[in-house]
Amino acid sequence: MKKLLLVTAIAAFSLSSAQAAPKFYGKVFLTADYINAKADMNTRLGVNETTKVLSAYDEDVVELNSHSSRMGVKGSEAMTDNMDVVYQLEYRISVDGDDKSFKSRDTYLGLANKHFGEFRFGRNSSVLGEVDKAIVTEGYWDNLGDSKLKSNNKPRALNMLDDSRQDNSMVWIAPKYKDLPVELRVQYALDESSAADSNDSQDGFGASLMYKAKAGYTLGLAYSKDMDISDDINILDLTDPDEPRRSKVDYGGDVIRAEVTADLDKYMAVPVTLGLLYQQADYDFTGSKKEKGLVVSGEMDLKNFTKPASVYLQYNKTDNLNGYNNSNSEQMVLGGKYKFKKNITAHAYIGKNSADYVAVGKIKGVDVNDKKYERYDNIESDIEVFAFGGGLEYKF
């Protein structure tokens, strides 16, 4: 009898202490892209002056590119009747092999409560990214956030500021209220790099609100401060007007984004979803201008295919890229998707991006006395990128 009770107790303990199995998931998205990039400098240089900014550049290349490929584990486990532990460990992988390291995406540990909502602590995507339903481009042209050149030797398609991931951050997802189709998120991000001097601290915060109506439209509004706008940049220092210098400064700022989408099929039996997004970013470095971004999109379902398919068209316009006056870009992309299965999608797209790009550059010269000198100035360039490609996206 005692042995039976012991076995029963052990079994009961094992069942009560069993952990909920985590879910392993991921995505592999690989494309082949043809890219033609051109760049030409507009700034007039003096006689015997040179700079490293690209001019008369015209190159073609075919690339294999990995787009947001990832793998991770996530799950939850009950602590009490009303409280669960939630967790996620997600990492970016480069399927094409250009980057052989794993890079952290959203990784967090948190608590979910039926009455108080969900709290996530760790590395979280900015709440700005919750307002993105109007953005339909995929693959190579999913390029929001590419607002400045990584190198003077390689032009690329330039676009407005996008959301970013925030280290040392907390996100609160408000609980659902009855059947109201509203989602509220609030975020706070610690700037631990300045912990030694509280006067220099640039902790960030933000919030987003999404309304998804059953009538087929969505409304979104998001705001962040010192999160998505937080970096360093070279500016032209005019402290001495006779000898301008290049100065690298840290900056912050705030950004507000609003969008609306509408499924016309709900109103006039037209299988088209339209999207409109407007964003304004206010950089806080000296001499900066407000970056203003606009996205207009439309996606149409194709009913004459045996599998779900769609085509889309998206136009992007950005004024004052990175807060630089007269640094602007325009982009137009046509694309399509074909779903072989729920987790397997084929993509194809073609697009063009044109930008008037402004950045501080070093100019070297030789004066009339054959004496070498250096000076700094804002260098203006025309950059044009044309690309088409396609590939396969697999989710597991």
CSV table of N, CA, C and O in Angstrom, one decimal, residues 92-156:
chain,number,residue,atom,x,y,z
A,92,ARG,N,18.5,36.0,-36.2
A,92,ARG,CA,18.6,36.1,-37.7
A,92,ARG,C,19.7,35.2,-38.2
A,92,ARG,O,20.8,35.1,-37.6
A,93,ILE,N,19.4,34.6,-39.3
A,93,ILE,CA,20.4,33.8,-40.0
A,93,ILE,C,20.5,34.3,-41.5
A,93,ILE,O,19.6,34.8,-42.1
A,94,SER,N,21.7,34.2,-42.0
A,94,SER,CA,22.0,34.6,-43.4
A,94,SER,C,22.1,33.4,-44.2
A,94,SER,O,23.2,32.7,-44.3
A,95,VAL,N,21.1,33.1,-45.0
A,95,VAL,CA,21.0,31.8,-45.8
A,95,VAL,C,22.0,31.9,-46.9
A,95,VAL,O,22.6,30.9,-47.3
A,96,ASP,N,22.3,33.1,-47.4
A,96,ASP,CA,23.3,33.2,-48.5
A,96,ASP,C,24.7,33.1,-48.1
A,96,ASP,O,25.6,33.1,-48.9
A,97,GLY,N,25.0,33.1,-46.8
A,97,GLY,CA,26.3,33.0,-46.3
A,97,GLY,C,27.1,34.3,-46.2
A,97,GLY,O,28.3,34.2,-45.8
A,98,ASP,N,26.5,35.4,-46.5
A,98,ASP,CA,27.2,36.7,-46.4
A,98,ASP,C,27.6,37.0,-45.0
A,98,ASP,O,28.6,37.7,-44.7
A,99,ASP,N,26.8,36.6,-44.0
A,99,ASP,CA,27.1,36.8,-42.6
A,99,ASP,C,26.9,35.5,-41.9
A,99,ASP,O,25.8,35.0,-41.8
A,100,LYS,N,27.9,34.9,-41.4
A,100,LYS,CA,27.9,33.5,-40.9
A,100,LYS,C,27.5,33.5,-39.4
A,100,LYS,O,27.5,32.5,-38.7
A,101,SER,N,27.3,34.7,-38.8
A,101,SER,CA,27.0,34.7,-37.3
A,101,SER,C,25.5,34.8,-37.1
A,101,SER,O,24.7,35.2,-38.0
A,102,PHE,N,25.0,34.4,-35.9
A,102,PHE,CA,23.7,34.5,-35.5
A,102,PHE,C,23.5,35.9,-34.9
A,102,PHE,O,24.4,36.3,-34.1
A,103,LYS,N,22.5,36.6,-35.2
A,103,LYS,CA,22.2,37.9,-34.6
A,103,LYS,C,20.9,38.0,-34.0
A,103,LYS,O,19.9,37.5,-34.5
A,104,SER,N,20.8,38.5,-32.8
A,104,SER,CA,19.6,38.5,-32.0
A,104,SER,C,18.5,39.4,-32.6
A,104,SER,O,18.8,40.5,-33.0
A,105,ARG,N,17.3,38.8,-32.7
A,105,ARG,CA,16.1,39.6,-33.0
A,105,ARG,C,15.4,39.9,-31.8
A,105,ARG,O,15.9,40.4,-30.8
A,106,ASP,N,14.1,39.6,-31.7
A,106,ASP,CA,13.3,39.8,-30.5
A,106,ASP,C,13.6,38.6,-29.5
A,106,ASP,O,13.3,37.5,-29.8
A,107,THR,N,14.2,38.9,-28.4
A,107,THR,CA,14.5,37.9,-27.3
A,107,THR,C,14.0,38.5,-26.0
A,107,THR,O,14.5,39.6,-25.6
A,108,TYR,N,13.1,37.8,-25.4
A,108,TYR,CA,12.5,38.4,-24.1
A,108,TYR,C,12.0,37.3,-23.2
A,108,TYR,O,11.8,36.2,-23.6
A,109,LEU,N,11.8,37.7,-22.0
A,109,LEU,CA,11.1,36.9,-20.9
A,109,LEU,C,10.1,37.8,-20.3
A,109,LEU,O,10.3,39.0,-20.1
A,110,GLY,N,8.9,37.3,-20.1
A,110,GLY,CA,7.8,38.2,-19.6
A,110,GLY,C,6.7,37.4,-18.9
A,110,GLY,O,6.8,36.2,-18.6
A,111,LEU,N,5.7,38.2,-18.6
A,111,LEU,CA,4.5,37.7,-17.9
A,111,LEU,C,3.3,38.1,-18.6
A,111,LEU,O,3.2,39.2,-19.1
A,112,ALA,N,2.3,37.2,-18.7
A,112,ALA,CA,1.0,37.5,-19.3
A,112,ALA,C,-0.1,37.3,-18.3
A,112,ALA,O,-0.2,36.2,-17.7
A,113,ASN,N,-0.9,38.3,-18.1
A,113,ASN,CA,-2.0,38.2,-17.1
A,113,ASN,C,-3.3,38.5,-17.8
A,113,ASN,O,-3.4,39.5,-18.6
A,114,LYS,N,-4.4,37.8,-17.5
A,114,LYS,CA,-5.7,38.0,-18.2
A,114,LYS,C,-6.3,39.3,-17.9
A,114,LYS,O,-7.0,39.9,-18.7
A,115,HIS,N,-5.9,39.9,-16.8
A,115,HIS,CA,-6.5,41.2,-16.4
A,115,HIS,C,-5.6,42.4,-16.6
A,115,HIS,O,-6.1,43.5,-16.8
A,116,PHE,N,-4.3,42.2,-16.5
A,116,PHE,CA,-3.4,43.3,-16.6
A,116,PHE,C,-2.5,43.4,-17.9
A,116,PHE,O,-1.7,44.3,-18.1
A,117,GLY,N,-2.7,42.4,-18.8
A,117,GLY,CA,-2.0,42.4,-20.0
A,117,GLY,C,-0.7,41.6,-20.0
A,117,GLY,O,-0.5,40.8,-19.1
A,118,GLU,N,0.1,41.9,-21.0
A,118,GLU,CA,1.4,41.2,-21.1
A,118,GLU,C,2.6,42.1,-21.0
A,118,GLU,O,2.6,43.2,-21.6
A,119,PHE,N,3.6,41.7,-20.3
A,119,PHE,CA,4.8,42.5,-20.1
A,119,PHE,C,6.0,41.7,-20.7
A,119,PHE,O,6.2,40.5,-20.3
A,120,ARG,N,6.8,42.3,-21.5
A,120,ARG,CA,8.0,41.6,-22.1
A,120,ARG,C,9.2,42.4,-21.8
A,120,ARG,O,9.3,43.6,-22.0
A,121,PHE,N,10.3,41.7,-21.3
A,121,PHE,CA,11.5,42.4,-20.9
A,121,PHE,C,12.7,41.8,-21.6
A,121,PHE,O,12.8,40.5,-21.7
A,122,GLY,N,13.5,42.6,-22.3
A,122,GLY,CA,14.6,42.1,-23.0
A,122,GLY,C,14.9,43.0,-24.2
A,122,GLY,O,14.9,44.2,-24.2
A,123,ARG,N,15.1,42.3,-25.4
A,123,ARG,CA,15.3,43.0,-26.7
A,123,ARG,C,14.0,42.9,-27.5
A,123,ARG,O,13.7,41.8,-27.9
A,124,ASN,N,13.4,44.1,-27.6
A,124,ASN,CA,12.1,44.1,-28.3
A,124,ASN,C,12.0,45.0,-29.5
A,124,ASN,O,12.7,46.1,-29.5
A,125,SER,N,11.2,44.7,-30.5
A,125,SER,CA,11.0,45.6,-31.6
A,125,SER,C,10.3,46.8,-31.1
A,125,SER,O,9.4,46.8,-30.2
A,126,SER,N,10.6,47.9,-31.7
A,126,SER,CA,10.0,49.2,-31.4
A,126,SER,C,8.5,49.1,-31.7
A,126,SER,O,8.1,48.5,-32.7
A,127,VAL,N,7.7,49.8,-30.9
A,127,VAL,CA,6.3,49.8,-31.1
A,127,VAL,C,5.9,50.5,-32.4
A,127,VAL,O,4.8,50.4,-33.0
A,128,LEU,N,6.9,51.3,-33.0
A,128,LEU,CA,6.6,52.0,-34.3
A,128,LEU,C,6.3,50.9,-35.3
A,128,LEU,O,5.5,51.2,-36.3
A,129,GLY,N,6.9,49.8,-35.3
A,129,GLY,CA,6.7,48.7,-36.3
A,129,GLY,C,5.4,48.1,-36.2
A,129,GLY,O,5.0,47.3,-37.2
A,130,GLU,N,4.5,48.4,-35.2
A,130,GLU,CA,3.2,47.8,-35.2
A,130,GLU,C,2.3,48.5,-36.2
A,130,GLU,O,1.3,48.0,-36.6
A,131,VAL,N,2.7,49.7,-36.6
A,131,VAL,CA,1.9,50.5,-37.6
A,131,VAL,C,2.6,50.3,-38.9
A,131,VAL,O,3.4,51.2,-39.4
A,132,ASP,N,2.4,49.2,-39.6
A,132,ASP,CA,3.1,49.0,-40.9
A,132,ASP,C,2.2,48.2,-41.9
A,132,ASP,O,2.7,47.6,-42.8
A,133,LYS,N,0.9,48.2,-41.7
A,133,LYS,CA,0.0,47.4,-42.6
A,133,LYS,C,0.0,48.0,-44.0
A,133,LYS,O,-0.4,47.3,-44.9
A,134,ALA,N,0.3,49.3,-44.2
A,134,ALA,CA,0.3,49.8,-45.6
A,134,ALA,C,1.6,49.5,-46.4
A,134,ALA,O,1.6,49.8,-47.6
A,135,ILE,N,2.5,48.9,-45.7
A,135,ILE,CA,3.8,48.5,-46.4
A,135,ILE,C,3.7,47.1,-46.9
A,135,ILE,O,3.6,46.1,-46.1
A,136,VAL,N,3.7,46.9,-48.2
A,136,VAL,CA,3.5,45.6,-48.8
A,136,VAL,C,4.7,45.1,-49.6
A,136,VAL,O,4.7,43.9,-50.1
A,137,THR,N,5.7,45.9,-49.8
A,137,THR,CA,6.9,45.4,-50.6
A,137,THR,C,7.6,44.3,-49.9
A,137,THR,O,7.6,44.2,-48.6
A,138,GLU,N,8.3,43.4,-50.6
A,138,GLU,CA,9.0,42.2,-50.1
A,138,GLU,C,10.4,42.1,-50.7
A,138,GLU,O,10.7,42.8,-51.7
A,139,GLY,N,11.2,41.3,-50.1
A,139,GLY,CA,12.5,41.0,-50.7
A,139,GLY,C,13.4,42.2,-50.7
A,139,GLY,O,13.6,42.9,-49.8
A,140,TYR,N,14.0,42.4,-51.9
A,140,TYR,CA,15.0,43.4,-52.0
A,140,TYR,C,14.4,44.8,-51.7
A,140,TYR,O,15.1,45.7,-51.2
A,141,TRP,N,13.1,45.0,-52.0
A,141,TRP,CA,12.5,46.3,-51.9
A,141,TRP,C,11.8,46.5,-50.5
A,141,TRP,O,11.1,47.5,-50.3
A,142,ASP,N,12.1,45.6,-49.6
A,142,ASP,CA,11.6,45.8,-48.2
A,142,ASP,C,12.7,46.6,-47.5
A,142,ASP,O,13.5,46.0,-46.7
A,143,ASN,N,12.9,47.9,-47.9
A,143,ASN,CA,14.1,48.6,-47.5
A,143,ASN,C,13.8,49.9,-46.7
A,143,ASN,O,14.7,50.8,-46.6
A,144,LEU,N,12.7,50.0,-46.0
A,144,LEU,CA,12.5,51.1,-45.0
A,144,LEU,C,13.6,51.0,-44.0
A,144,LEU,O,14.0,49.9,-43.5
A,145,GLY,N,14.2,52.1,-43.6
A,145,GLY,CA,15.3,52.2,-42.7
A,145,GLY,C,16.6,52.3,-43.3
A,145,GLY,O,17.6,52.7,-42.6
A,146,ASP,N,16.7,52.1,-44.6
A,146,ASP,CA,18.0,52.3,-45.4
A,146,ASP,C,18.1,53.8,-45.8
A,146,ASP,O,18.0,54.1,-46.9
A,147,SER,N,18.4,54.6,-44.8
A,147,SER,CA,18.3,56.1,-45.1
A,147,SER,C,19.6,56.7,-45.3
A,147,SER,O,19.7,57.9,-45.6
A,148,LYS,N,20.7,56.0,-45.2
A,148,LYS,CA,22.0,56.5,-45.5
A,148,LYS,C,22.9,55.4,-46.0
A,148,LYS,O,22.7,54.3,-45.8
A,149,LEU,N,24.0,55.9,-46.7
A,149,LEU,CA,24.9,54.9,-47.3
A,149,LEU,C,25.8,54.3,-46.3
A,149,LEU,O,26.3,55.0,-45.4
A,150,LYS,N,26.0,53.0,-46.4
A,150,LYS,CA,27.0,52.4,-45.5
A,150,LYS,C,28.4,52.7,-45.9
A,150,LYS,O,29.3,52.7,-45.0
A,151,SER,N,28.6,52.9,-47.2
A,151,SER,CA,29.9,53.1,-47.7
A,151,SER,C,29.8,54.1,-48.9
A,151,SER,O,28.9,54.0,-49.6
A,152,ASN,N,30.8,55.0,-49.0
A,152,ASN,CA,30.9,55.9,-50.1
A,152,ASN,C,31.1,55.1,-51.4
A,152,ASN,O,31.0,55.7,-52.5
A,153,ASN,N,31.6,53.9,-51.3
A,153,ASN,CA,32.0,53.1,-52.5
A,153,ASN,C,30.8,52.2,-53.0
A,153,ASN,O,31.0,51.5,-54.0
A,154,LYS,N,29.7,52.2,-52.4
A,154,LYS,CA,28.6,51.4,-52.8
A,154,LYS,C,27.2,52.1,-52.6
A,154,LYS,O,26.7,52.1,-51.5
A,155,PRO,N,26.6,52.6,-53.7
A,155,PRO,CA,25.3,53.2,-53.6
A,155,PRO,C,24.2,52.1,-53.3
A,155,PRO,O,24.4,50.9,-53.6
A,156,ARG,N,23.1,52.5,-52.7
A,156,ARG,CA,22.0,51.6,-52.5
A,156,ARG,C,20.7,52.4,-52.5
A,156,ARG,O,20.7,53.6,-52.5
